[in-house]
Tab-separated table of C-alpha atoms and ligand atoms in Angstrom:
chain	number	residue	atom	x	y	z
A	1	MET	CA	142.612	89.121	116.950
A	2	ASP	CA	145.333	90.756	119.014
A	3	ASP	CA	146.293	88.665	122.085
A	4	SER	CA	146.097	91.552	124.530
A	5	LEU	CA	142.635	92.486	123.234
A	6	LEU	CA	141.552	88.837	123.513
A	7	ALA	CA	142.811	88.708	127.094
A	8	ARG	CA	140.757	91.795	127.898
A	9	LEU	CA	137.618	90.529	126.149
A	10	ARG	CA	137.671	87.012	127.626
A	11	PRO	CA	136.378	87.896	131.140
A	12	LEU	CA	133.842	90.374	129.715
A	13	ARG	CA	132.502	87.731	127.347
A	14	GLU	CA	132.373	85.226	130.179
A	15	ARG	CA	130.287	87.727	132.128
A	16	ILE	CA	127.943	88.170	129.124
A	17	ASP	CA	127.600	84.375	128.829
A	18	ALA	CA	126.713	84.113	132.529
A	19	LEU	CA	124.202	86.974	132.260
A	20	ASP	CA	122.620	85.415	129.156
A	21	ALA	CA	122.215	82.125	131.029
A	22	GLN	CA	120.446	84.016	133.840
A	23	ILE	CA	118.237	85.888	131.355
A	24	LEU	CA	117.357	82.572	129.703
A	25	ASP	CA	116.435	81.034	133.026
A	26	LEU	CA	114.293	84.064	133.899
A	27	LEU	CA	112.614	84.019	130.481
A	28	ASN	CA	111.649	80.394	131.011
A	29	GLN	CA	110.335	81.167	134.492
A	30	ARG	CA	108.274	83.982	132.920
A	31	ALA	CA	106.993	81.654	130.181
A	32	ARG	CA	105.932	79.026	132.759
A	33	THR	CA	104.144	81.719	134.795
A	34	ALA	CA	102.320	82.974	131.677
A	35	LEU	CA	101.213	79.378	131.050
A	36	GLU	CA	99.733	79.323	134.562
A	37	VAL	CA	97.964	82.632	133.838
A	38	GLY	CA	96.573	81.026	130.680
A	39	GLN	CA	95.294	78.012	132.624
A	40	ALA	CA	93.634	80.279	135.212
A	41	LYS	CA	91.908	82.258	132.423
A	42	GLN	CA	90.828	79.036	130.710
A	43	ALA	CA	89.341	77.660	133.958
A	44	PHE	CA	87.435	80.927	134.504
A	45	ASP	CA	86.165	81.335	130.943
A	46	ALA	CA	87.135	78.729	128.340
A	47	ASP	CA	86.127	80.993	125.431
A	48	GLY	CA	87.508	84.257	126.843
A	49	PRO	CA	90.319	86.090	125.083
A	50	ILE	CA	93.945	85.438	126.004
A	51	LEU	CA	94.981	88.825	124.623
A	52	LYS	CA	94.870	91.596	127.248
A	53	PRO	CA	96.047	94.752	125.457
A	54	GLU	CA	95.864	96.873	128.631
A	55	ARG	CA	98.071	94.463	130.590
A	56	GLU	CA	100.639	94.294	127.775
A	57	ALA	CA	100.831	98.097	127.602
A	58	MET	CA	101.205	98.354	131.393
A	59	VAL	CA	103.969	95.708	131.556
A	60	ILE	CA	106.022	97.669	129.018
A	61	ARG	CA	105.313	101.106	130.505
A	62	ARG	CA	106.260	99.945	134.014
A	63	LEU	CA	109.602	98.674	132.747
A	64	GLN	CA	110.226	101.927	130.861
A	65	GLU	CA	109.588	103.813	134.097
A	66	LEU	CA	111.929	101.501	136.060
A	67	ASN	CA	114.561	101.695	133.345
A	68	LYS	CA	117.842	103.404	134.217
A	69	GLY	CA	119.568	102.669	130.869
A	70	PRO	CA	121.714	102.324	128.872
A	71	PHE	CA	119.020	100.048	127.400
A	72	THR	CA	116.672	102.538	125.636
A	73	ASP	CA	112.910	102.761	126.225
A	74	GLN	CA	112.417	101.998	122.535
A	75	ALA	CA	114.504	98.825	122.946
A	76	ILE	CA	112.383	97.844	125.969
A	77	ASP	CA	109.293	98.149	123.796
A	78	ALA	CA	110.852	96.066	121.002
A	79	VAL	CA	112.299	93.347	123.281
A	80	TRP	CA	109.328	92.984	125.637
A	81	SER	CA	106.849	92.992	122.747
A	82	GLN	CA	108.611	89.816	121.603
A	83	ILE	CA	108.813	88.326	125.110
A	84	ILE	CA	105.118	88.957	125.727
A	85	SER	CA	104.273	87.685	122.236
A	86	THR	CA	106.100	84.426	122.931
A	87	CYS	CA	104.475	83.996	126.359
A	88	ARG	CA	101.050	84.776	124.879
A	89	GLY	CA	101.743	82.291	122.067
A	90	LEU	CA	102.383	79.572	124.657
A	91	GLU	CA	98.993	80.297	126.221
A	92	SER	CA	97.176	80.232	122.871
A	93	THR	CA	97.863	81.183	119.246
A	94	LEU	CA	96.839	84.728	118.352
A	95	THR	CA	95.820	85.149	114.704
A	96	VAL	CA	96.278	88.651	113.282
A	97	ALA	CA	94.741	89.760	109.964
A	98	TYR	CA	96.172	92.603	107.880
A	99	LEU	CA	96.587	93.777	104.312
A	100	GLY	CA	99.197	91.534	102.722
A	101	PRO	CA	101.068	90.185	100.928
A	102	GLN	CA	104.343	89.551	102.711
A	103	GLY	CA	106.430	92.648	103.401
A	104	SER	CA	103.585	95.201	103.608
A	105	PHE	CA	103.714	98.109	106.067
A	106	SER	CA	100.596	96.604	107.655
A	107	GLU	CA	102.604	93.435	108.333
A	108	GLN	CA	105.378	95.541	109.888
A	109	ALA	CA	102.859	97.358	112.108
A	110	ALA	CA	101.126	94.085	113.086
A	111	LEU	CA	104.399	92.393	114.036
A	112	GLU	CA	105.712	95.438	115.930
A	113	HIS	CA	102.445	95.622	117.846
A	114	PHE	CA	101.714	91.958	118.546
A	115	GLY	CA	105.244	90.517	118.239
A	116	HIS	CA	106.362	87.702	115.938
A	117	ALA	CA	104.746	84.782	117.789
A	118	VAL	CA	101.435	85.194	115.976
A	119	GLN	CA	99.633	83.407	113.197
A	120	ARG	CA	99.598	85.743	110.179
A	121	LEU	CA	96.437	86.060	108.109
A	122	ARG	CA	97.289	88.080	105.007
A	123	CYS	CA	94.223	89.669	103.362
A	124	ASN	CA	93.587	91.296	99.971
A	125	SER	CA	91.714	94.351	101.248
A	126	PHE	CA	90.805	96.252	104.415
A	127	ASP	CA	87.254	94.900	104.004
A	128	GLU	CA	88.633	91.372	104.153
A	129	VAL	CA	90.591	92.217	107.335
A	130	PHE	CA	87.392	93.373	109.067
A	131	ARG	CA	85.431	90.362	107.775
A	132	ALA	CA	88.091	87.914	109.003
A	133	VAL	CA	88.040	89.354	112.525
A	134	GLU	CA	84.237	89.685	112.603
A	135	ALA	CA	83.891	86.046	111.510
A	136	GLY	CA	86.346	84.876	114.183
A	137	GLN	CA	88.955	83.663	111.655
A	138	ALA	CA	91.358	86.133	113.268
A	139	ASP	CA	91.558	87.422	116.855
A	140	ALA	CA	92.700	90.889	115.827
A	141	GLY	CA	93.174	93.005	112.726
A	142	MET	CA	95.680	95.767	111.966
A	143	VAL	CA	94.566	98.569	109.621
A	144	PRO	CA	96.040	101.958	108.694
A	145	VAL	CA	93.843	104.871	109.760
A	146	GLU	CA	95.860	108.003	108.962
A	147	ASN	CA	99.036	109.084	107.241
A	148	SER	CA	100.974	112.213	108.124
A	149	THR	CA	101.167	113.294	104.444
A	150	GLU	CA	97.934	112.018	102.940
A	151	GLY	CA	95.535	112.235	105.895
A	152	ALA	CA	92.778	109.751	106.616
A	153	VAL	CA	92.550	106.271	105.131
A	154	ASN	CA	88.921	106.658	104.113
A	155	ARG	CA	88.079	103.001	103.585
A	156	THR	CA	89.173	102.218	107.147
A	157	LEU	CA	86.990	105.049	108.502
A	158	ASP	CA	83.971	103.733	106.583
A	159	LEU	CA	84.574	100.165	107.806
A	160	LEU	CA	84.890	101.353	111.424
A	161	LEU	CA	81.513	103.087	111.097
A	162	ASN	CA	79.701	99.885	110.178
A	163	SER	CA	81.678	97.236	112.046
A	164	PRO	CA	80.901	95.872	115.522
A	165	LEU	CA	84.662	95.555	116.179
A	166	LYS	CA	86.397	97.680	118.802
A	167	VAL	CA	89.690	99.510	118.656
A	168	LEU	CA	92.216	97.662	120.868
A	169	GLY	CA	95.360	99.682	120.280
A	170	GLU	CA	97.344	102.030	118.059
A	171	ARG	CA	100.787	101.858	116.510
A	172	SER	CA	102.472	104.570	114.471
A	173	ILE	CA	105.320	103.532	112.188
A	174	LYS	CA	107.719	105.507	110.025
A	175	ILE	CA	107.013	104.939	106.335
A	176	GLN	CA	110.108	104.962	104.137
A	177	HIS	CA	109.194	104.299	100.515
A	178	CYS	CA	111.684	102.811	98.054
A	179	LEU	CA	111.542	102.442	94.291
A	180	MET	CA	112.454	98.856	93.416
A	181	THR	CA	112.839	96.659	90.339
A	182	GLN	CA	114.124	93.206	89.423
A	183	SER	CA	117.451	94.549	88.088
A	184	GLY	CA	118.081	97.491	90.410
A	185	THR	CA	117.921	99.858	87.383
A	186	LEU	CA	115.078	101.448	85.433
A	187	ASP	CA	116.239	100.030	82.078
A	188	GLY	CA	113.168	98.820	80.188
A	189	VAL	CA	110.830	99.913	83.018
A	190	LYS	CA	107.612	101.516	81.739
A	191	ARG	CA	105.304	101.641	84.769
A	192	VAL	CA	105.505	102.268	88.477
A	193	MET	CA	102.952	100.516	90.683
A	194	ALA	CA	101.937	101.133	94.305
A	195	HIS	CA	98.919	101.579	96.548
A	196	PRO	CA	97.238	104.941	95.677
A	197	GLN	CA	98.264	106.309	99.115
A	198	ALA	CA	101.928	105.557	98.387
A	199	LEU	CA	101.722	107.058	94.867
A	200	ALA	CA	100.288	110.206	96.463
A	201	GLN	CA	103.014	110.270	99.146
A	202	CYS	CA	105.729	110.138	96.433
A	203	GLN	CA	104.076	112.234	93.722
A	204	SER	CA	106.513	115.200	93.716
A	205	TRP	CA	109.536	112.892	93.675
A	206	LEU	CA	108.079	110.869	90.776
A	207	THR	CA	107.165	114.008	88.808
A	208	GLN	CA	110.627	115.515	89.276
A	209	ASN	CA	112.703	112.384	88.768
A	210	HIS	CA	110.672	109.981	86.628
A	211	PRO	CA	107.858	111.750	84.767
A	212	GLU	CA	108.245	109.123	81.991
A	213	LEU	CA	106.881	106.303	84.183
A	214	ALA	CA	103.145	105.635	83.979
A	215	ARG	CA	101.601	105.343	87.463
A	216	ASP	CA	99.345	102.376	88.195
A	217	ALA	CA	97.375	101.649	91.351
A	218	ALA	CA	97.827	98.321	93.157
A	219	SER	CA	95.780	96.893	96.047
A	220	SER	CA	98.869	97.230	98.285
A	221	ASN	CA	102.531	98.187	97.906
A	222	ALA	CA	103.575	94.635	98.638
A	223	GLU	CA	101.230	93.467	95.856
A	224	ALA	CA	102.994	95.952	93.531
A	225	ALA	CA	106.307	94.382	94.610
A	226	ARG	CA	104.913	90.945	93.807
A	227	VAL	CA	103.964	92.136	90.282
A	228	ALA	CA	107.400	93.780	89.819
A	229	ALA	CA	109.039	90.485	90.764
A	230	GLU	CA	107.251	88.891	87.770
A	231	ASP	CA	107.398	91.737	85.260
A	232	PRO	CA	110.725	93.491	84.429
A	233	ALA	CA	108.794	96.435	82.900
A	234	VAL	CA	107.289	97.259	86.321
A	235	ALA	CA	108.865	99.183	89.201
A	236	ALA	CA	107.188	99.072	92.612
A	237	ILE	CA	107.067	101.576	95.445
A	238	ALA	CA	107.164	99.752	98.786
A	239	GLY	CA	109.212	99.322	101.942
A	240	THR	CA	112.509	97.467	102.260
A	241	ALA	CA	110.690	94.478	103.801
A	242	ALA	CA	108.824	94.053	100.490
A	243	ALA	CA	112.097	94.314	98.516
A	244	GLU	CA	113.514	91.484	100.639
A	245	ALA	CA	110.334	89.417	100.497
A	246	TRP	CA	110.122	89.624	96.691
A	247	ASN	CA	113.844	89.638	95.962
A	248	LEU	CA	113.812	93.071	94.321
A	249	GLN	CA	116.675	95.563	94.135
A	250	VAL	CA	116.242	99.090	95.461
A	251	VAL	CA	116.753	101.804	92.821
A	252	ALA	CA	116.145	104.764	95.180
A	253	SER	CA	115.162	104.907	98.851
A	254	GLY	CA	113.395	107.463	101.041
A	255	ILE	CA	111.465	108.797	98.018
A	256	GLN	CA	108.390	109.954	99.980
A	257	ASP	CA	107.834	113.722	99.673
A	258	ASP	CA	107.792	114.128	103.454
A	259	PRO	CA	110.899	112.621	105.106
A	260	GLN	CA	108.978	112.339	108.416
A	261	ASN	CA	106.159	110.391	106.742
A	262	ARG	CA	104.357	108.204	109.311
A	263	THR	CA	101.260	106.029	109.269
A	264	ARG	CA	99.127	105.334	112.303
A	265	PHE	CA	97.552	101.888	112.464
A	266	LEU	CA	94.695	100.690	114.642
A	267	ALA	CA	94.406	97.209	116.109
A	268	VAL	CA	90.786	96.024	116.052
A	269	GLY	CA	89.116	93.067	117.722
A	270	ALA	CA	85.980	91.850	119.435
A	271	MET	CA	87.027	92.448	123.062
A	272	ALA	CA	86.892	95.610	125.187
A	273	THR	CA	90.082	96.981	126.742
A	274	GLN	CA	90.388	98.130	130.380
A	275	ALA	CA	91.845	101.488	131.448
A	276	THR	CA	95.636	101.759	131.870
A	277	GLY	CA	95.979	105.371	133.079
A	278	HIS	CA	97.176	106.590	129.674
A	279	ASP	CA	94.503	105.811	127.102
A	280	LYS	CA	92.680	107.165	124.097
A	281	THR	CA	89.026	106.837	123.148
A	282	SER	CA	87.802	106.953	119.552
A	283	VAL	CA	84.206	107.937	118.802
A	284	ILE	CA	82.088	108.727	115.733
A	285	LEU	CA	79.529	111.520	115.970
A	286	ALA	CA	77.068	113.219	113.649
A	287	VAL	CA	75.210	116.468	114.246
A	288	PRO	CA	72.293	118.110	112.425
A	289	ASN	CA	73.357	120.354	109.527
A	290	ARG	CA	72.823	123.756	111.172
A	291	ALA	CA	74.886	126.736	112.368
A	292	GLY	CA	76.856	126.143	115.570
A	293	ALA	CA	76.152	122.398	115.672
A	294	VAL	CA	79.828	121.330	115.532
A	295	TYR	CA	80.755	123.902	118.154
A	296	GLU	CA	78.017	122.588	120.459
A	297	MET	CA	79.061	119.000	119.756
A	298	LEU	CA	82.538	119.691	121.152
A	299	ALA	CA	81.466	121.880	124.103
A	300	PRO	CA	81.079	118.990	126.635
A	301	LEU	CA	84.685	117.955	125.963
A	302	ALA	CA	85.960	121.412	126.857
A	303	ALA	CA	83.612	121.591	129.860
A	304	HIS	CA	85.100	118.400	131.334
A	305	GLY	CA	88.703	119.175	130.378
A	306	VAL	CA	88.936	116.291	127.911
A	307	SER	CA	91.595	116.824	125.210
A	308	MET	CA	90.862	115.999	121.621
A	309	THR	CA	93.849	114.598	119.697
A	310	ARG	CA	92.156	114.212	116.330
A	311	LEU	CA	89.073	115.363	114.432
A	312	GLU	CA	88.303	113.954	111.004
A	313	SER	CA	85.146	114.210	108.913
A	314	ARG	CA	83.604	111.901	106.306
A	315	PRO	CA	80.544	112.669	104.185
A	316	ALA	CA	77.472	110.838	105.484
A	317	ARG	CA	76.418	110.254	101.840
A	318	THR	CA	72.934	111.645	102.353
A	319	GLY	CA	73.448	114.341	99.700
A	320	GLN	CA	72.651	116.917	102.421
A	321	TRP	CA	76.200	118.069	103.242
A	322	GLU	CA	76.044	116.012	106.425
A	323	TYR	CA	79.150	114.496	107.950
A	324	TYR	CA	80.342	111.884	110.370
A	325	PHE	CA	83.009	113.217	112.716
A	326	TYR	CA	85.733	110.845	113.892
A	327	VAL	CA	87.053	112.135	117.191
A	328	ASP	CA	89.968	110.816	119.277
A	329	LEU	CA	90.035	111.853	122.938
A	330	LEU	CA	92.640	111.476	125.635
A	331	GLY	CA	91.375	109.194	128.401
A	332	HIS	CA	89.402	105.971	128.777
A	333	TYR	CA	85.597	105.893	128.658
A	334	ASP	CA	85.660	104.560	132.222
A	335	ASP	CA	87.582	107.672	133.389
A	336	ALA	CA	85.089	110.061	135.041
A	337	PRO	CA	85.738	113.183	132.873
A	338	VAL	CA	85.483	111.213	129.617
A	339	ALA	CA	82.409	109.296	130.823
A	340	GLN	CA	80.667	112.557	131.826
A	341	ALA	CA	81.621	114.378	128.618
A	342	LEU	CA	80.436	111.466	126.464
A	343	ALA	CA	77.145	111.136	128.391
A	344	GLU	CA	76.379	114.838	127.740
A	345	LEU	CA	77.547	114.668	124.174
A	346	LYS	CA	75.371	111.642	123.437
A	347	LYS	CA	72.224	113.574	124.389
A	348	GLN	CA	72.764	116.278	121.782
A	349	VAL	CA	74.097	114.470	118.713
A	350	ALA	CA	72.189	112.746	115.928
A	351	PHE	CA	74.582	109.775	115.859
A	352	PHE	CA	76.985	108.422	118.475
A	353	LYS	CA	79.262	105.394	118.397
A	354	VAL	CA	82.186	104.549	120.678
A	355	LEU	CA	84.828	102.697	118.657
A	356	GLY	CA	86.750	101.815	121.781
A	357	SER	CA	89.179	102.906	124.476
A	358	TYR	CA	92.734	101.622	124.221
A	359	PRO	CA	96.254	102.227	125.559
A	360	ALA	CA	97.827	105.329	123.960
A	361	GLN	CA	101.143	104.549	122.277
B	1	PRE	O1	98.735	88.813	132.215
B	1	PRE	C1	98.166	88.102	131.396
B	1	PRE	O2	96.909	88.104	131.286
B	1	PRE	C2	98.938	87.221	130.499
B	1	PRE	O3	98.350	86.446	129.793
B	1	PRE	C3	100.419	87.377	130.415
B	1	PRE	C4	100.831	88.293	129.270
B	1	PRE	C5	102.363	88.536	129.428
B	1	PRE	O4	103.135	87.769	128.842
B	1	PRE	O5	102.741	89.428	130.192
B	1	PRE	C6	100.543	87.637	127.968
B	1	PRE	C7	99.393	87.911	127.233
B	1	PRE	C8	98.420	88.942	127.616
B	1	PRE	O6	97.958	89.659	126.507
B	1	PRE	C9	98.962	89.846	128.657
B	1	PRE	C10	100.106	89.588	129.365
């Protein structure tokens, strides 16, 4: 390196070294304080949860409000998620279940949401994720609930209907699909495998560019990558994390039909989450099959000024054209307008279930 540049960099690098030493000292002070918090919680309730989703969201939001830059708010989220994850991990190990194997988008969402200092429990299906959390093998689960191209993830909606678990949080991640093979070419490749949602998200691209490839469903994209790593006649559609995890070469990237393709995941667990001032509440409702019933169902929300961010329906499987409605509202169920709207709503619907209130992302 040029001597004059070196001379200029030396004091700046010395300053960075000194700042890093201060940050390290502060991080260790924070970690010791979190350990004390853990001991206080343990003394109060030995079996109580260490994870406090509302507190984690508020720590990060407060720092984003204090932030004057040039560190970005997104970077604050990424860095403090890891700091909190490490502090939480010192208090007690958090086990998170999600659809594996290694390199799945569910793994990416779980690690972005809970940080890397967690025990990973990779499952073969969404059903297994719910079972693991319900049985206490995992403290939390991470499941996709909707995709911006393909809409609802129906199996997740059905599991939410029947599970006692609560929604603890949400995390939306950008989904960039890649076509990948062992060799990095399509020579000798006969089939393309992926989760049905991913095949649907890439269908126009596949039809235009590779109509010759047979399309096969896999239980997850990362599972398709695992198969492709064993079989040179198989290409997989998955994210770059799966390509790295299974040592595959990317043939084409960003092949999803919608470049802005995103998937929203929900964190689920056994504990309830307190209000943070910027929350969402997810509920399931059913109304009798008659004219005006859906309109009436939503009237209390409008009356109390509660905004609805999502409305999804699923057949109730009665053969009577009856539906369950999955509704997301802005606000926590402890907030007066939401509490009042839900109390009124409950009186007039045939079915009512609160899935949980949680910090809005
Ligand atoms: O405040 C707490 O309850 C803590 O345990 C500390 C802490 C943190 O590191 O800030 C860690 C884990 C909890 O989920 C929330 C916050």
